Amino acid sequence: MDRADTMGDGQVRIVCLGLPDRSDLASRVAESSNLIGSEVEFAIELGQGEDVDQGSIDWRGSLSSANWLVVSSSCALGEKGIRGAWGASLAFSELEGSKTAMVVEVPSDSARMNEAWGAVIERIRQIGVLYLTNEAMVAISKIEKTESRELLDEIRKKGMVPLVCSFNPGDGVAEVSHPLGGGFFNVEGRFGEERWLAGFLWRLSTTGHGPSGIEFAARSENP
């Protein structure tokens, strides 16, 4: 069974590595996941600071039973400690069999978007689900010199990422690209990006990663 699918007890388990103040989208996704019933563990404590002692994080223990590692691209731009934790989390997620959901957003210093995207590209083969915010799509389209409407497919094909997605809360439309298809899906209900992605990951864990499961996860109102 794919680790991204639920364990025998039906529980979806998520480990999150985001910024210490939890201002990033990945952290908000984890908080929303907790609200809809997922079991969530934050790798670092709120307000701990970016000078993280990597030795204090038991990645193997945390990820051995996790369905998802949800991680922020902004961590790649942090201090040495959190940058190291970012890289270690991806490596251990791969080793332990959990799936990594990378959340890419424009950093607080937008001038560093190239740097953030470059860090993601270096690790792209370790990513199972790549989520781009609408602002990040605009920025990355310029970096990659690709039209926004073609961007997700191009990233998936070039990076060999199993699933690339985005959600526009303004019009309630999700865009998903995967090897067997994808497209644009009208979403039931109205909510923000963090709630959509939390529900999408939850649904993928319960319905599977086939085309029908992906479409159901993309369209459905969160649990």
PDB file of C-alpha atoms in Angstrom:
ATOM      1  CA  MET A   1       0.000   0.000   0.000  1.00  0.00           C
ATOM      2  CA  ASP A   2       1.216   3.475  -0.869  1.00  0.00           C
ATOM      3  CA  ARG A   3       2.140   5.328   2.331  1.00  0.00           C
ATOM      4  CA  ALA A   4       0.133   8.298   1.094  1.00  0.00           C
ATOM      5  CA  ASP A   5      -2.917   6.070   1.570  1.00  0.00           C
ATOM      6  CA  THR A   6      -4.355   5.758   5.064  1.00  0.00           C
ATOM      7  CA  MET A   7      -3.146   3.162   7.525  1.00  0.00           C
ATOM      8  CA  GLY A   8      -5.498   0.449   8.738  1.00  0.00           C
ATOM      9  CA  ASP A   9      -7.134   2.811  11.239  1.00  0.00           C
ATOM     10  CA  GLY A  10      -8.125   5.266   8.486  1.00  0.00           C
ATOM     11  CA  GLN A  11      -6.122   8.082  10.113  1.00  0.00           C
ATOM     12  CA  VAL A  12      -4.241  10.543   7.886  1.00  0.00           C
ATOM     13  CA  ARG A  13      -0.931  11.502   9.484  1.00  0.00           C
ATOM     14  CA  ILE A  14       0.986  14.639   8.521  1.00  0.00           C
ATOM     15  CA  VAL A  15       4.380  15.978   9.548  1.00  0.00           C
ATOM     16  CA  CYS A  16       4.950  19.651   8.738  1.00  0.00           C
ATOM     17  CA  LEU A  17       8.117  21.677   8.379  1.00  0.00           C
ATOM     18  CA  GLY A  18       7.319  25.355   8.002  1.00  0.00           C
ATOM     19  CA  LEU A  19       8.672  28.630   9.318  1.00  0.00           C
ATOM     20  CA  PRO A  20       9.023  28.929  13.111  1.00  0.00           C
ATOM     21  CA  ASP A  21       6.322  31.623  13.321  1.00  0.00           C
ATOM     22  CA  ARG A  22       3.987  29.479  11.163  1.00  0.00           C
ATOM     23  CA  SER A  23       3.249  32.393   8.867  1.00  0.00           C
ATOM     24  CA  ASP A  24       3.873  30.266   5.776  1.00  0.00           C
ATOM     25  CA  LEU A  25       1.207  28.454   3.772  1.00  0.00           C
ATOM     26  CA  ALA A  26       2.540  24.970   4.556  1.00  0.00           C
ATOM     27  CA  SER A  27       2.011  25.599   8.273  1.00  0.00           C
ATOM     28  CA  ARG A  28      -1.494  26.876   7.624  1.00  0.00           C
ATOM     29  CA  VAL A  29      -2.213  23.776   5.543  1.00  0.00           C
ATOM     30  CA  ALA A  30      -1.121  21.639   8.499  1.00  0.00           C
ATOM     31  CA  GLU A  31      -3.324  23.634  10.875  1.00  0.00           C
ATOM     32  CA  SER A  32      -6.281  23.193   8.512  1.00  0.00           C
ATOM     33  CA  SER A  33      -5.478  19.485   8.233  1.00  0.00           C
ATOM     34  CA  ASN A  34      -5.730  19.215  11.994  1.00  0.00           C
ATOM     35  CA  LEU A  35      -9.150  20.908  11.916  1.00  0.00           C
ATOM     36  CA  ILE A  36     -10.528  18.373   9.420  1.00  0.00           C
ATOM     37  CA  GLY A  37      -9.315  15.399  11.404  1.00  0.00           C
ATOM     38  CA  SER A  38      -5.781  14.606  10.309  1.00  0.00           C
ATOM     39  CA  GLU A  39      -3.165  13.835  12.924  1.00  0.00           C
ATOM     40  CA  VAL A  40      -0.567  16.621  12.615  1.00  0.00           C
ATOM     41  CA  GLU A  41       2.946  16.946  14.012  1.00  0.00           C
ATOM     42  CA  PHE A  42       5.014  20.116  13.599  1.00  0.00           C
ATOM     43  CA  ALA A  43       8.709  19.326  13.257  1.00  0.00           C
ATOM     44  CA  ILE A  44       9.726  22.481  15.129  1.00  0.00           C
ATOM     45  CA  GLU A  45       7.978  24.269  17.962  1.00  0.00           C
ATOM     46  CA  LEU A  46       6.144  27.538  17.443  1.00  0.00           C
ATOM     47  CA  GLY A  47       8.602  30.411  17.871  1.00  0.00           C
ATOM     48  CA  GLN A  48      11.601  28.083  18.181  1.00  0.00           C
ATOM     49  CA  GLY A  49      13.693  30.158  15.790  1.00  0.00           C
ATOM     50  CA  GLU A  50      15.462  29.265  12.579  1.00  0.00           C
ATOM     51  CA  ASP A  51      18.695  28.124  14.241  1.00  0.00           C
ATOM     52  CA  VAL A  52      17.331  24.603  14.499  1.00  0.00           C
ATOM     53  CA  ASP A  53      19.438  21.811  15.990  1.00  0.00           C
ATOM     54  CA  GLN A  54      18.943  19.130  13.362  1.00  0.00           C
ATOM     55  CA  GLY A  55      19.972  16.467  15.822  1.00  0.00           C
ATOM     56  CA  SER A  56      16.932  17.287  17.956  1.00  0.00           C
ATOM     57  CA  ILE A  57      14.496  16.250  15.203  1.00  0.00           C
ATOM     58  CA  ASP A  58      13.743  12.532  15.010  1.00  0.00           C
ATOM     59  CA  TRP A  59      12.834  12.461  11.323  1.00  0.00           C
ATOM     60  CA  ARG A  60      12.887   8.689  11.158  1.00  0.00           C
ATOM     61  CA  GLY A  61      10.513   8.335  14.096  1.00  0.00           C
ATOM     62  CA  SER A  62       8.180  11.091  12.894  1.00  0.00           C
ATOM     63  CA  LEU A  63       7.998  10.043   9.256  1.00  0.00           C
ATOM     64  CA  SER A  64       7.948   6.271   9.677  1.00  0.00           C
ATOM     65  CA  SER A  65       4.153   6.280  10.086  1.00  0.00           C
ATOM     66  CA  ALA A  66       3.325   9.542   8.254  1.00  0.00           C
ATOM     67  CA  ASN A  67       1.272   9.696   5.080  1.00  0.00           C
ATOM     68  CA  TRP A  68       2.568  13.142   4.167  1.00  0.00           C
ATOM     69  CA  LEU A  69       5.445  15.485   4.815  1.00  0.00           C
ATOM     70  CA  VAL A  70       4.132  18.992   4.139  1.00  0.00           C
ATOM     71  CA  VAL A  71       7.015  21.422   3.689  1.00  0.00           C
ATOM     72  CA  SER A  72       7.420  25.078   2.731  1.00  0.00           C
ATOM     73  CA  SER A  73       9.743  26.344   0.018  1.00  0.00           C
ATOM     74  CA  SER A  74      10.457  29.331   2.280  1.00  0.00           C
ATOM     75  CA  CYS A  75      12.454  27.092   4.636  1.00  0.00           C
ATOM     76  CA  ALA A  76      15.118  26.800   1.937  1.00  0.00           C
ATOM     77  CA  LEU A  77      15.833  30.511   2.383  1.00  0.00           C
ATOM     78  CA  GLY A  78      16.154  30.465   6.164  1.00  0.00           C
ATOM     79  CA  GLU A  79      19.123  30.278   8.505  1.00  0.00           C
ATOM     80  CA  LYS A  80      21.551  27.372   8.306  1.00  0.00           C
ATOM     81  CA  GLY A  81      19.648  25.254  10.826  1.00  0.00           C
ATOM     82  CA  ILE A  82      16.253  25.362   9.160  1.00  0.00           C
ATOM     83  CA  ARG A  83      17.800  25.016   5.691  1.00  0.00           C
ATOM     84  CA  GLY A  84      19.511  21.863   6.869  1.00  0.00           C
ATOM     85  CA  ALA A  85      16.273  20.585   8.400  1.00  0.00           C
ATOM     86  CA  TRP A  86      14.515  21.267   5.084  1.00  0.00           C
ATOM     87  CA  GLY A  87      16.954  19.093   3.172  1.00  0.00           C
ATOM     88  CA  ALA A  88      16.966  16.375   5.826  1.00  0.00           C
ATOM     89  CA  SER A  89      13.175  16.203   5.912  1.00  0.00           C
ATOM     90  CA  LEU A  90      13.009  15.518   2.173  1.00  0.00           C
ATOM     91  CA  ALA A  91      15.687  12.850   2.375  1.00  0.00           C
ATOM     92  CA  PHE A  92      14.070  11.039   5.316  1.00  0.00           C
ATOM     93  CA  SER A  93      10.592  11.286   3.801  1.00  0.00           C
ATOM     94  CA  GLU A  94      11.905   9.469   0.747  1.00  0.00           C
ATOM     95  CA  LEU A  95      13.664   6.854   2.866  1.00  0.00           C
ATOM     96  CA  GLU A  96      10.719   6.244   5.182  1.00  0.00           C
ATOM     97  CA  GLY A  97       8.149   5.949   2.415  1.00  0.00           C
ATOM     98  CA  SER A  98       5.958   8.939   3.165  1.00  0.00           C
ATOM     99  CA  LYS A  99       5.017  11.348   0.378  1.00  0.00           C
ATOM    100  CA  THR A 100       6.287  14.923   0.272  1.00  0.00           C
ATOM    101  CA  ALA A 101       3.911  17.774  -0.520  1.00  0.00           C
ATOM    102  CA  MET A 102       5.985  20.866  -1.315  1.00  0.00           C
ATOM    103  CA  VAL A 103       4.186  24.191  -0.951  1.00  0.00           C
ATOM    104  CA  VAL A 104       5.778  26.878  -3.127  1.00  0.00           C
ATOM    105  CA  GLU A 105       4.920  30.487  -2.361  1.00  0.00           C
ATOM    106  CA  VAL A 106       6.542  33.861  -3.007  1.00  0.00           C
ATOM    107  CA  PRO A 107       8.886  34.551  -0.061  1.00  0.00           C
ATOM    108  CA  SER A 108       8.520  37.636   2.115  1.00  0.00           C
ATOM    109  CA  ASP A 109      11.474  39.056   0.176  1.00  0.00           C
ATOM    110  CA  SER A 110      10.066  38.578  -3.325  1.00  0.00           C
ATOM    111  CA  ALA A 111      13.488  39.305  -4.828  1.00  0.00           C
ATOM    112  CA  ARG A 112      14.533  35.836  -3.584  1.00  0.00           C
ATOM    113  CA  MET A 113      11.919  33.953  -5.579  1.00  0.00           C
ATOM    114  CA  ASN A 114      14.548  32.745  -8.049  1.00  0.00           C
ATOM    115  CA  GLU A 115      16.572  31.347  -5.177  1.00  0.00           C
ATOM    116  CA  ALA A 116      13.571  29.618  -3.610  1.00  0.00           C
ATOM    117  CA  TRP A 117      12.488  28.058  -6.895  1.00  0.00           C
ATOM    118  CA  GLY A 118      16.042  26.960  -7.627  1.00  0.00           C
ATOM    119  CA  ALA A 119      16.172  25.128  -4.286  1.00  0.00           C
ATOM    120  CA  VAL A 120      12.915  23.352  -5.098  1.00  0.00           C
ATOM    121  CA  ILE A 121      14.170  22.357  -8.551  1.00  0.00           C
ATOM    122  CA  GLU A 122      17.276  20.790  -6.984  1.00  0.00           C
ATOM    123  CA  ARG A 123      15.031  18.539  -4.879  1.00  0.00           C
ATOM    124  CA  ILE A 124      12.170  18.061  -7.302  1.00  0.00           C
ATOM    125  CA  ARG A 125      12.650  14.311  -7.750  1.00  0.00           C
ATOM    126  CA  GLN A 126      11.893  13.881  -4.026  1.00  0.00           C
ATOM    127  CA  ILE A 127       8.503  15.627  -4.286  1.00  0.00           C
ATOM    128  CA  GLY A 128       5.223  13.733  -4.627  1.00  0.00           C
ATOM    129  CA  VAL A 129       2.825  16.683  -4.764  1.00  0.00           C
ATOM    130  CA  LEU A 130       3.954  20.142  -5.805  1.00  0.00           C
ATOM    131  CA  TYR A 131       1.569  22.969  -4.938  1.00  0.00           C
ATOM    132  CA  LEU A 132       2.065  26.477  -6.365  1.00  0.00           C
ATOM    133  CA  THR A 133       0.229  29.521  -5.045  1.00  0.00           C
ATOM    134  CA  ASN A 134      -1.260  31.820  -7.676  1.00  0.00           C
ATOM    135  CA  GLU A 135       1.417  34.443  -6.945  1.00  0.00           C
ATOM    136  CA  ALA A 136       4.136  31.824  -7.259  1.00  0.00           C
ATOM    137  CA  MET A 137       2.734  30.699 -10.614  1.00  0.00           C
ATOM    138  CA  VAL A 138       3.042  34.231 -11.971  1.00  0.00           C
ATOM    139  CA  ALA A 139       6.640  34.532 -10.730  1.00  0.00           C
ATOM    140  CA  ILE A 140       7.689  31.071 -11.907  1.00  0.00           C
ATOM    141  CA  SER A 141       6.096  31.610 -15.323  1.00  0.00           C
ATOM    142  CA  LYS A 142       8.508  34.514 -15.767  1.00  0.00           C
ATOM    143  CA  ILE A 143      11.462  32.510 -14.480  1.00  0.00           C
ATOM    144  CA  GLU A 144      10.690  29.539 -16.731  1.00  0.00           C
ATOM    145  CA  LYS A 145       9.519  31.713 -19.640  1.00  0.00           C
ATOM    146  CA  THR A 146       6.348  29.642 -19.871  1.00  0.00           C
ATOM    147  CA  GLU A 147       2.717  30.722 -20.143  1.00  0.00           C
ATOM    148  CA  SER A 148       0.798  30.293 -16.876  1.00  0.00           C
ATOM    149  CA  ARG A 149      -1.774  28.024 -18.517  1.00  0.00           C
ATOM    150  CA  GLU A 150       0.992  25.615 -19.560  1.00  0.00           C
ATOM    151  CA  LEU A 151       3.163  25.903 -16.453  1.00  0.00           C
ATOM    152  CA  LEU A 152       1.923  23.012 -14.313  1.00  0.00           C
ATOM    153  CA  ASP A 153       2.143  20.511 -17.173  1.00  0.00           C
ATOM    154  CA  GLU A 154       5.616  21.718 -18.118  1.00  0.00           C
ATOM    155  CA  ILE A 155       6.896  21.464 -14.538  1.00  0.00           C
ATOM    156  CA  ARG A 156       5.450  17.985 -14.132  1.00  0.00           C
ATOM    157  CA  LYS A 157       6.921  16.726 -17.396  1.00  0.00           C
ATOM    158  CA  LYS A 158      10.373  18.253 -16.924  1.00  0.00           C
ATOM    159  CA  GLY A 159      10.629  17.489 -13.212  1.00  0.00           C
ATOM    160  CA  MET A 160       8.847  14.123 -13.368  1.00  0.00           C
ATOM    161  CA  VAL A 161       6.672  15.163 -10.430  1.00  0.00           C
ATOM    162  CA  PRO A 162       3.708  12.811 -10.003  1.00  0.00           C
ATOM    163  CA  LEU A 163       1.234  15.595  -9.268  1.00  0.00           C
ATOM    164  CA  VAL A 164       1.415  19.396  -9.667  1.00  0.00           C
ATOM    165  CA  CYS A 165      -1.493  21.559  -8.588  1.00  0.00           C
ATOM    166  CA  SER A 166      -2.804  25.010  -7.720  1.00  0.00           C
ATOM    167  CA  PHE A 167      -6.062  26.504  -6.464  1.00  0.00           C
ATOM    168  CA  ASN A 168      -7.641  29.883  -7.098  1.00  0.00           C
ATOM    169  CA  PRO A 169      -9.907  30.674  -4.128  1.00  0.00           C
ATOM    170  CA  GLY A 170     -11.339  33.680  -5.935  1.00  0.00           C
ATOM    171  CA  ASP A 171     -13.155  31.634  -8.562  1.00  0.00           C
ATOM    172  CA  GLY A 172     -13.129  28.270  -6.791  1.00  0.00           C
ATOM    173  CA  VAL A 173     -11.158  26.477  -9.507  1.00  0.00           C
ATOM    174  CA  ALA A 174      -8.383  23.941  -8.942  1.00  0.00           C
ATOM    175  CA  GLU A 175      -5.828  23.062 -11.594  1.00  0.00           C
ATOM    176  CA  VAL A 176      -4.181  19.662 -11.393  1.00  0.00           C
ATOM    177  CA  SER A 177      -1.613  18.018 -13.668  1.00  0.00           C
ATOM    178  CA  HIS A 178      -0.748  14.315 -13.397  1.00  0.00           C
ATOM    179  CA  PRO A 179       0.623  11.710 -15.838  1.00  0.00           C
ATOM    180  CA  LEU A 180      -2.815  10.374 -16.790  1.00  0.00           C
ATOM    181  CA  GLY A 181      -4.447  13.722 -17.404  1.00  0.00           C
ATOM    182  CA  GLY A 182      -5.716  16.479 -15.146  1.00  0.00           C
ATOM    183  CA  GLY A 183      -7.206  19.839 -15.976  1.00  0.00           C
ATOM    184  CA  PHE A 184      -9.340  22.492 -14.323  1.00  0.00           C
ATOM    185  CA  PHE A 185     -11.957  21.509 -11.756  1.00  0.00           C
ATOM    186  CA  ASN A 186     -14.748  23.539 -10.210  1.00  0.00           C
ATOM    187  CA  VAL A 187     -14.617  23.004  -6.458  1.00  0.00           C
ATOM    188  CA  GLU A 188     -17.625  22.494  -4.213  1.00  0.00           C
ATOM    189  CA  GLY A 189     -17.747  25.118  -1.455  1.00  0.00           C
ATOM    190  CA  ARG A 190     -15.667  28.245  -0.935  1.00  0.00           C
ATOM    191  CA  PHE A 191     -12.518  28.382   1.156  1.00  0.00           C
ATOM    192  CA  GLY A 192      -8.876  29.451   1.078  1.00  0.00           C
ATOM    193  CA  GLU A 193      -5.831  27.742  -0.381  1.00  0.00           C
ATOM    194  CA  GLU A 194      -4.812  26.143   2.893  1.00  0.00           C
ATOM    195  CA  ARG A 195      -8.196  24.498   3.381  1.00  0.00           C
ATOM    196  CA  TRP A 196      -8.348  23.246  -0.199  1.00  0.00           C
ATOM    197  CA  LEU A 197      -4.877  21.689  -0.064  1.00  0.00           C
ATOM    198  CA  ALA A 198      -5.552  20.159   3.373  1.00  0.00           C
ATOM    199  CA  GLY A 199      -8.686  18.529   1.997  1.00  0.00           C
ATOM    200  CA  PHE A 200      -6.972  17.506  -1.242  1.00  0.00           C
ATOM    201  CA  LEU A 201      -4.246  15.630   0.640  1.00  0.00           C
ATOM    202  CA  TRP A 202      -6.815  14.055   2.942  1.00  0.00           C
ATOM    203  CA  ARG A 203      -8.938  12.913   0.002  1.00  0.00           C
ATOM    204  CA  LEU A 204      -5.919  11.529  -1.879  1.00  0.00           C
ATOM    205  CA  SER A 205      -5.107   9.425   1.171  1.00  0.00           C
ATOM    206  CA  THR A 206      -8.610   7.989   1.297  1.00  0.00           C
ATOM    207  CA  THR A 207      -9.558   7.704  -2.401  1.00  0.00           C
ATOM    208  CA  GLY A 208      -6.163   6.934  -3.942  1.00  0.00           C
ATOM    209  CA  HIS A 209      -4.012   8.503  -6.670  1.00  0.00           C
ATOM    210  CA  GLY A 210      -5.753   7.174  -9.763  1.00  0.00           C
ATOM    211  CA  PRO A 211      -7.411   9.628 -12.177  1.00  0.00           C
ATOM    212  CA  SER A 212     -10.872   9.294 -10.607  1.00  0.00           C
ATOM    213  CA  GLY A 213      -9.465   9.645  -7.094  1.00  0.00           C
ATOM    214  CA  ILE A 214      -7.487  12.736  -8.034  1.00  0.00           C
ATOM    215  CA  GLU A 215     -10.490  14.370  -9.692  1.00  0.00           C
ATOM    216  CA  PHE A 216     -12.715  13.577  -6.711  1.00  0.00           C
ATOM    217  CA  ALA A 217     -10.086  14.990  -4.338  1.00  0.00           C
ATOM    218  CA  ALA A 218      -9.742  18.157  -6.410  1.00  0.00           C
ATOM    219  CA  ARG A 219     -13.476  18.819  -6.757  1.00  0.00           C
ATOM    220  CA  SER A 220     -14.813  17.814  -3.385  1.00  0.00           C
ATOM    221  CA  GLU A 221     -15.620  20.062  -0.507  1.00  0.00           C
ATOM    222  CA  ASN A 222     -13.196  19.314   2.301  1.00  0.00           C
ATOM    223  CA  PRO A 223     -14.257  16.772   4.934  1.00  0.00           C
TER     224      PRO A 223
END
